[in-house]
Amino acid sequence: MIAIDDLHFGYGRNALYQGFSAQVRQPGIYGLFGRNGSGKSTLLKLLCGLLTPWAGRMQVLGQVPRERAADFLAGICIVPEEFHLPNLTTGQLADTQGVFYPRFSKALFGEYLAELEVPTASRFEAMSLGQKKKAAIAFALATGTPLLLMDEPTNGLDIVGRGQFRRLVQRPEHAERAVLISTHQAHDLESILSHIWFIDQGQLALSARMADLAGVLRTGVAGGEQDLPAAQDLLYQERIGQQIAYVARHSPSEAQTPAADGSVQLELLYKALSLNRDGMLAALVPAQQTGLSLAQA
Ligand SMILES: Nc1ncnc2c1ncn2[C@@H]1O[C@H](COP(=O)(O)OP(=O)(O)OP(=O)(O)O)[C@@H](O)[C@H]1O
């Protein structure tokens, strides 16, 4: 669905991506993580052809994004972080914009709006920021495009709205889509992600299936120093009051028995990758056979 090879891109004279490569070969929900300014929004714009790469090869849905062919645009939908909606009702939006997407479903759009509690009688001008965001998300989900890009979709959503968002993205009608979500809200989304990408220093520092990651790493909270994993397995730790949150690799003795619930707390993983990048990547190298892929600095 996506093949990026040796991508170079920057703004003005400032290089941002210098030899970035990544692939999306299967449907799923991909979490795109990286520090502020690492280039997540830029990557989403490159993927839908809004920016021109300096060099390298980019194929999205078998096409070159920058050519913006009509059938390419019908297969991709983006919810940008900042967006403008015409001053219409949701019904008018469906009638005027839905036609661009061959698989758009007005019925599903209505269901999603109801789930997100968006007032369908109002025009967008009369809606709050969160309501507009929900309408944009509902529309994007209803387009049925094979590729869906969302930039910080849960920003501006209240706690209930974040749960509604998770439920909607996981509905079975999206199972064959690749959904790329750029986010800092690791905790909001970790339960629904199938893959994560971690962008750092213009590279895809880590690309992994969540299931593979849980087989290699564990995260947890220890009551004190004495409860921490062995020093050679410990990759990151931070104090939270009396307790210590940590990221560790599974020790050889428990290599076959990942954490009971198989979950990895992404917020901790994110901090570990940001603050102990080299240590984390070194620890993950033996796991590359499992499908994890790494870029060494
Ligand atoms: N239109 C632009 N002109 C010049 N520089 C830009 C432009 N857009 C982004 N940049 C720069 O490119 C870098 C990456 O920006 P981008 O918005 O892609 O990062 P991000 O990972 O999405 O950040 P955040 O997590 O803060 O949203 C930043 O240093 C930013 O200042």
Short mmCIF file of C-alpha atoms and ligand atoms in Angstrom, two decimals:
data_model
loop_
_atom_site.label_atom_id
_atom_site.label_comp_id
_atom_site.label_asym_id
_atom_site.label_seq_id
_atom_site.Cartn_x
_atom_site.Cartn_y
_atom_site.Cartn_z
CA MET A 1 0.00 0.00 0.00
CA ILE A 2 2.88 2.33 0.83
CA ALA A 3 6.50 1.98 -0.27
CA ILE A 4 8.93 4.76 0.60
CA ASP A 5 12.54 4.31 -0.39
CA ASP A 6 15.39 6.68 0.44
CA LEU A 7 13.13 9.71 0.78
CA HIS A 8 14.75 13.12 1.10
CA PHE A 9 12.69 16.15 1.96
CA GLY A 10 13.01 19.42 3.83
CA TYR A 11 11.75 22.96 3.93
CA GLY A 12 13.88 25.66 2.31
CA ARG A 13 17.44 24.60 2.95
CA ASN A 14 16.59 22.63 6.09
CA ALA A 15 16.69 18.91 5.46
CA LEU A 16 14.14 16.95 7.48
CA TYR A 17 14.07 13.48 5.92
CA GLN A 18 17.43 12.15 4.79
CA GLY A 19 17.13 8.62 3.52
CA PHE A 20 13.79 7.67 5.06
CA SER A 21 12.41 4.28 4.05
CA ALA A 22 9.21 2.58 5.20
CA GLN A 23 6.55 0.17 4.01
CA VAL A 24 2.93 -0.55 4.72
CA ARG A 25 2.15 -3.96 3.25
CA GLN A 26 -0.94 -4.91 5.17
CA PRO A 27 -4.07 -3.26 6.53
CA GLY A 28 -4.04 -2.20 10.16
CA ILE A 29 -3.93 0.77 12.46
CA TYR A 30 -0.48 2.32 12.41
CA GLY A 31 0.54 4.72 15.19
CA LEU A 32 3.03 7.32 14.04
CA PHE A 33 5.14 8.62 16.92
CA GLY A 34 7.99 11.07 17.17
CA ARG A 35 9.03 14.16 19.05
CA ASN A 36 7.73 17.62 18.20
CA GLY A 37 9.13 18.67 14.86
CA SER A 38 10.27 15.15 13.91
CA GLY A 39 8.21 15.33 10.71
CA LYS A 40 5.02 13.33 11.30
CA SER A 41 2.64 15.89 9.77
CA THR A 42 5.08 16.42 6.92
CA LEU A 43 5.12 12.69 6.19
CA LEU A 44 1.31 12.57 6.03
CA LYS A 45 1.34 15.49 3.59
CA LEU A 46 3.98 13.78 1.43
CA LEU A 47 1.91 10.59 1.40
CA CYS A 48 -1.12 12.34 -0.02
CA GLY A 49 0.89 14.37 -2.52
CA LEU A 50 0.61 17.80 -0.93
CA LEU A 51 4.40 18.18 -0.83
CA THR A 52 7.09 17.25 -3.37
CA PRO A 53 9.98 15.03 -2.21
CA TRP A 54 13.46 16.34 -2.91
CA ALA A 55 14.61 12.85 -3.88
CA GLY A 56 13.79 9.19 -3.40
CA ARG A 57 10.86 6.99 -4.39
CA MET A 58 7.35 7.10 -2.98
CA GLN A 59 4.58 4.80 -4.11
CA VAL A 60 1.19 5.01 -2.43
CA LEU A 61 -1.60 2.71 -3.65
CA GLY A 62 0.69 1.94 -6.57
CA GLN A 63 0.95 5.58 -7.66
CA VAL A 64 3.26 8.56 -7.25
CA PRO A 65 1.43 10.79 -4.74
CA ARG A 66 2.65 14.10 -6.14
CA GLU A 67 0.94 13.37 -9.46
CA ARG A 68 -2.38 13.59 -7.58
CA ALA A 69 -4.19 11.39 -10.15
CA ALA A 70 -7.98 11.37 -9.73
CA ASP A 71 -8.17 7.66 -8.87
CA PHE A 72 -5.34 8.11 -6.34
CA LEU A 73 -7.20 10.95 -4.62
CA ALA A 74 -10.34 8.82 -4.51
CA GLY A 75 -8.42 6.16 -2.59
CA ILE A 76 -6.94 8.31 0.14
CA CYS A 77 -8.44 10.56 2.79
CA ILE A 78 -6.67 12.78 5.31
CA VAL A 79 -7.88 14.44 8.49
CA PRO A 80 -5.27 17.17 9.02
CA GLU A 81 -4.52 18.56 12.45
CA GLU A 82 -5.90 21.93 11.42
CA PHE A 83 -8.71 21.89 8.91
CA HIS A 84 -11.39 24.08 7.47
CA LEU A 85 -14.91 22.84 6.83
CA PRO A 86 -17.25 24.70 4.49
CA ASN A 87 -20.20 26.22 6.35
CA LEU A 88 -22.59 23.35 5.66
CA THR A 89 -24.60 20.84 7.63
CA THR A 90 -23.27 17.30 7.83
CA GLY A 91 -25.93 16.21 5.30
CA GLN A 92 -24.81 18.86 2.83
CA LEU A 93 -21.19 17.82 3.35
CA ALA A 94 -22.10 14.23 2.50
CA ASP A 95 -23.97 15.31 -0.64
CA THR A 96 -21.26 17.64 -1.96
CA GLN A 97 -18.02 15.86 -0.91
CA GLY A 98 -19.02 12.21 -0.61
CA VAL A 99 -19.30 11.90 -4.40
CA PHE A 100 -15.50 12.09 -4.70
CA TYR A 101 -15.14 8.76 -2.89
CA PRO A 102 -16.57 5.72 -4.70
CA ARG A 103 -17.06 3.77 -1.45
CA PHE A 104 -18.51 6.64 0.57
CA SER A 105 -21.47 5.50 2.67
CA LYS A 106 -23.98 8.11 3.76
CA ALA A 107 -25.62 5.54 6.03
CA LEU A 108 -22.34 4.84 7.85
CA PHE A 109 -21.60 8.57 8.04
CA GLY A 110 -24.94 8.97 9.84
CA GLU A 111 -24.10 6.12 12.23
CA TYR A 112 -20.68 7.57 13.05
CA LEU A 113 -22.13 11.05 13.62
CA ALA A 114 -24.71 9.56 15.98
CA GLU A 115 -22.04 7.61 17.89
CA LEU A 116 -19.96 10.80 18.20
CA GLU A 117 -23.03 12.83 19.17
CA VAL A 118 -22.50 15.45 16.47
CA PRO A 119 -25.52 17.76 16.04
CA THR A 120 -26.59 17.08 12.46
CA ALA A 121 -29.04 20.01 12.18
CA SER A 122 -26.33 22.64 12.77
CA ARG A 123 -24.00 24.14 10.26
CA PHE A 124 -20.27 23.77 11.01
CA GLU A 125 -19.94 27.46 11.91
CA ALA A 126 -22.25 26.86 14.86
CA MET A 127 -20.32 23.83 16.12
CA SER A 128 -17.57 23.68 18.72
CA LEU A 129 -14.02 22.74 17.68
CA GLY A 130 -14.43 19.23 19.08
CA GLN A 131 -17.75 18.73 17.27
CA LYS A 132 -16.20 19.85 13.98
CA LYS A 133 -13.30 17.49 14.53
CA LYS A 134 -15.70 14.64 15.19
CA ALA A 135 -17.61 15.46 11.99
CA ALA A 136 -14.37 15.44 9.99
CA ILE A 137 -13.40 12.08 11.52
CA ALA A 138 -16.85 10.61 10.83
CA PHE A 139 -16.64 11.78 7.21
CA ALA A 140 -13.14 10.37 6.73
CA LEU A 141 -14.18 7.01 8.18
CA ALA A 142 -17.28 6.95 5.95
CA THR A 143 -15.24 7.49 2.76
CA GLY A 144 -14.15 3.84 2.84
CA THR A 145 -10.80 4.73 1.23
CA PRO A 146 -8.15 1.98 1.40
CA LEU A 147 -5.79 4.51 3.00
CA LEU A 148 -6.80 6.87 5.77
CA LEU A 149 -4.40 9.40 7.32
CA MET A 150 -5.20 11.20 10.55
CA ASP A 151 -3.07 13.87 12.22
CA GLU A 152 -3.65 14.05 15.98
CA PRO A 153 -7.31 12.98 15.67
CA THR A 154 -7.96 12.80 19.41
CA ASN A 155 -6.68 16.33 20.11
CA GLY A 156 -9.66 18.41 21.14
CA LEU A 157 -11.85 15.36 21.85
CA ASP A 158 -13.14 14.94 25.40
CA ILE A 159 -12.57 11.70 27.30
CA VAL A 160 -15.87 10.19 26.17
CA GLY A 161 -15.13 11.24 22.58
CA ARG A 162 -11.75 9.48 22.68
CA GLY A 163 -13.46 6.23 23.63
CA GLN A 164 -16.03 6.73 20.87
CA PHE A 165 -13.20 7.33 18.41
CA ARG A 166 -11.47 4.08 19.41
CA ARG A 167 -14.69 2.12 18.96
CA LEU A 168 -15.35 3.58 15.52
CA VAL A 169 -11.87 2.98 14.13
CA GLN A 170 -12.07 -0.64 15.21
CA ARG A 171 -15.38 -1.36 13.50
CA PRO A 172 -15.18 -4.33 11.12
CA GLU A 173 -15.86 -2.26 7.99
CA HIS A 174 -12.39 -0.69 8.42
CA ALA A 175 -10.55 -4.01 8.76
CA GLU A 176 -9.12 -3.91 5.22
CA ARG A 177 -7.95 -0.31 5.43
CA ALA A 178 -4.55 1.02 6.40
CA VAL A 179 -5.12 3.78 8.92
CA LEU A 180 -2.08 5.93 9.80
CA ILE A 181 -2.54 8.01 12.91
CA SER A 182 0.02 10.59 13.97
CA THR A 183 -0.33 11.20 17.68
CA HIS A 184 1.27 12.15 20.96
CA GLN A 185 -1.64 10.54 22.83
CA ALA A 186 -0.02 7.14 23.17
CA HIS A 187 -2.21 6.19 26.08
CA ASP A 188 -5.41 6.96 24.14
CA LEU A 189 -4.56 4.71 21.26
CA GLU A 190 -2.23 1.94 22.40
CA SER A 191 -5.08 -0.55 22.78
CA ILE A 192 -6.14 -0.25 19.13
CA LEU A 193 -2.82 -0.03 17.29
CA SER A 194 -1.61 -2.99 15.27
CA HIS A 195 1.73 -1.38 14.34
CA ILE A 196 3.86 1.51 15.50
CA TRP A 197 6.32 3.69 13.66
CA PHE A 198 8.74 5.83 15.58
CA ILE A 199 10.30 8.67 13.59
CA ASP A 200 13.52 10.17 14.82
CA GLN A 201 16.26 12.26 13.21
CA GLY A 202 14.76 11.94 9.74
CA GLN A 203 14.62 8.15 9.90
CA LEU A 204 12.12 5.46 10.73
CA ALA A 205 13.91 4.50 13.92
CA LEU A 206 11.52 1.70 14.79
CA SER A 207 8.77 -0.06 12.89
CA ALA A 208 7.06 -2.90 14.69
CA ARG A 209 3.89 -4.89 15.06
CA MET A 210 2.56 -4.35 18.54
CA ALA A 211 2.37 -8.10 19.02
CA ASP A 212 6.08 -8.50 18.17
CA LEU A 213 7.01 -5.69 20.49
CA ALA A 214 5.17 -7.32 23.38
CA GLY A 215 7.17 -10.48 22.71
CA VAL A 216 10.46 -8.62 23.13
CA LEU A 217 9.77 -5.90 25.67
CA ARG A 218 7.77 -5.46 28.80
CA THR A 219 6.73 -2.32 30.59
CA GLY A 220 5.59 -2.13 34.17
CA VAL A 221 5.63 -0.38 37.51
CA ALA A 222 7.81 -1.69 40.35
CA GLY A 223 7.05 -1.02 44.01
CA GLY A 224 10.74 -0.18 44.59
CA GLU A 225 14.30 -0.83 43.37
CA GLN A 226 14.15 -4.39 44.67
CA ASP A 227 11.22 -5.20 42.35
CA LEU A 228 12.86 -3.93 39.16
CA PRO A 229 13.91 -6.39 36.45
CA ALA A 230 17.60 -7.40 36.43
CA ALA A 231 19.94 -4.52 35.53
CA GLN A 232 21.07 -6.13 32.25
CA ASP A 233 17.45 -6.25 31.05
CA LEU A 234 16.46 -2.77 32.18
CA LEU A 235 16.27 -0.23 29.34
CA TYR A 236 14.55 2.72 30.93
CA GLN A 237 13.18 3.71 34.31
CA GLU A 238 11.53 6.73 35.88
CA ARG A 239 10.27 7.43 39.35
CA ILE A 240 6.57 8.05 39.91
CA GLY A 241 6.33 8.96 43.59
CA GLN A 242 7.40 5.84 45.51
CA GLN A 243 7.11 3.60 42.47
CA ILE A 244 9.33 3.12 39.44
CA ALA A 245 7.97 2.71 35.92
CA TYR A 246 10.26 0.76 33.62
CA VAL A 247 10.87 -0.70 30.20
CA ALA A 248 12.83 -3.95 30.11
CA ARG A 249 13.55 -6.68 27.63
CA HIS A 250 12.25 -10.12 28.47
CA SER A 251 15.02 -12.09 30.12
CA PRO A 252 15.99 -15.31 28.31
CA SER A 253 14.21 -17.43 30.91
CA GLU A 254 10.88 -15.77 30.20
CA ALA A 255 11.45 -15.16 26.51
CA GLN A 256 8.63 -17.49 25.60
CA THR A 257 6.20 -15.96 28.06
CA PRO A 258 5.51 -12.31 27.31
CA ALA A 259 3.67 -10.11 29.82
CA ALA A 260 0.44 -11.73 30.90
CA ASP A 261 -1.78 -9.24 29.05
CA GLY A 262 0.74 -8.90 26.19
CA SER A 263 0.57 -5.12 26.37
CA VAL A 264 3.33 -2.55 26.11
CA GLN A 265 2.67 0.89 27.54
CA LEU A 266 3.48 3.11 24.60
CA GLU A 267 4.03 6.22 26.65
CA LEU A 268 6.91 4.53 28.45
CA LEU A 269 8.21 3.02 25.23
CA TYR A 270 8.08 6.45 23.62
CA LYS A 271 10.06 8.02 26.46
CA ALA A 272 12.56 5.18 26.40
CA LEU A 273 13.06 5.60 22.65
CA SER A 274 13.34 9.37 22.95
CA LEU A 275 15.72 9.40 25.91
CA ASN A 276 17.65 6.15 25.51
CA ARG A 277 17.37 5.64 21.77
CA ASP A 278 20.68 3.84 21.29
CA GLY A 279 20.15 1.51 24.25
CA MET A 280 16.65 0.64 23.09
CA LEU A 281 17.66 0.02 19.51
CA ALA A 282 20.62 -2.10 20.59
CA ALA A 283 18.27 -4.17 22.74
CA LEU A 284 15.85 -4.63 19.90
CA VAL A 285 18.40 -5.68 17.27
CA PRO A 286 18.17 -9.43 18.06
CA ALA A 287 14.41 -9.15 17.62
CA GLN A 288 14.63 -8.10 14.00
CA GLN A 289 13.98 -11.69 12.93
CA THR A 290 10.48 -11.32 14.39
CA GLY A 291 9.54 -8.64 11.86
CA LEU A 292 10.61 -5.64 13.88
CA SER A 293 12.64 -3.26 11.77
CA LEU A 294 15.10 -0.72 12.98
CA ALA A 295 17.19 2.07 11.57
CA GLN A 296 20.45 2.64 13.36
CA ALA A 297 21.65 6.23 13.59
N1 LIG B 1 5.57 25.00 5.92
C1 LIG B 1 6.72 24.88 6.57
N2 LIG B 1 7.76 25.70 6.29
C2 LIG B 1 8.95 25.56 6.92
N3 LIG B 1 9.20 24.64 7.86
C3 LIG B 1 8.20 23.80 8.19
C4 LIG B 1 6.92 23.89 7.56
N4 LIG B 1 6.13 22.92 8.10
C5 LIG B 1 6.88 22.27 9.02
N5 LIG B 1 8.13 22.80 9.08
C6 LIG B 1 9.24 22.33 9.93
O1 LIG B 1 9.45 20.94 9.66
C7 LIG B 1 9.70 20.23 10.86
C8 LIG B 1 8.69 19.09 10.99
O2 LIG B 1 7.39 19.63 11.15
P1 LIG B 1 6.14 18.69 11.31
O3 LIG B 1 4.95 19.57 11.52
O4 LIG B 1 6.09 17.72 10.19
O5 LIG B 1 6.51 17.91 12.65
P2 LIG B 1 5.61 17.02 13.63
O6 LIG B 1 6.41 15.78 13.92
O7 LIG B 1 4.25 16.81 13.03
O8 LIG B 1 5.54 17.96 14.90
P3 LIG B 1 4.48 18.05 16.11
O9 LIG B 1 4.59 16.79 16.88
O10 LIG B 1 4.98 19.24 16.87
O11 LIG B 1 3.12 18.27 15.49
C9 LIG B 1 9.64 21.26 11.99
O12 LIG B 1 10.94 21.63 12.31
C10 LIG B 1 8.87 22.42 11.39
O13 LIG B 1 9.32 23.64 11.92
#
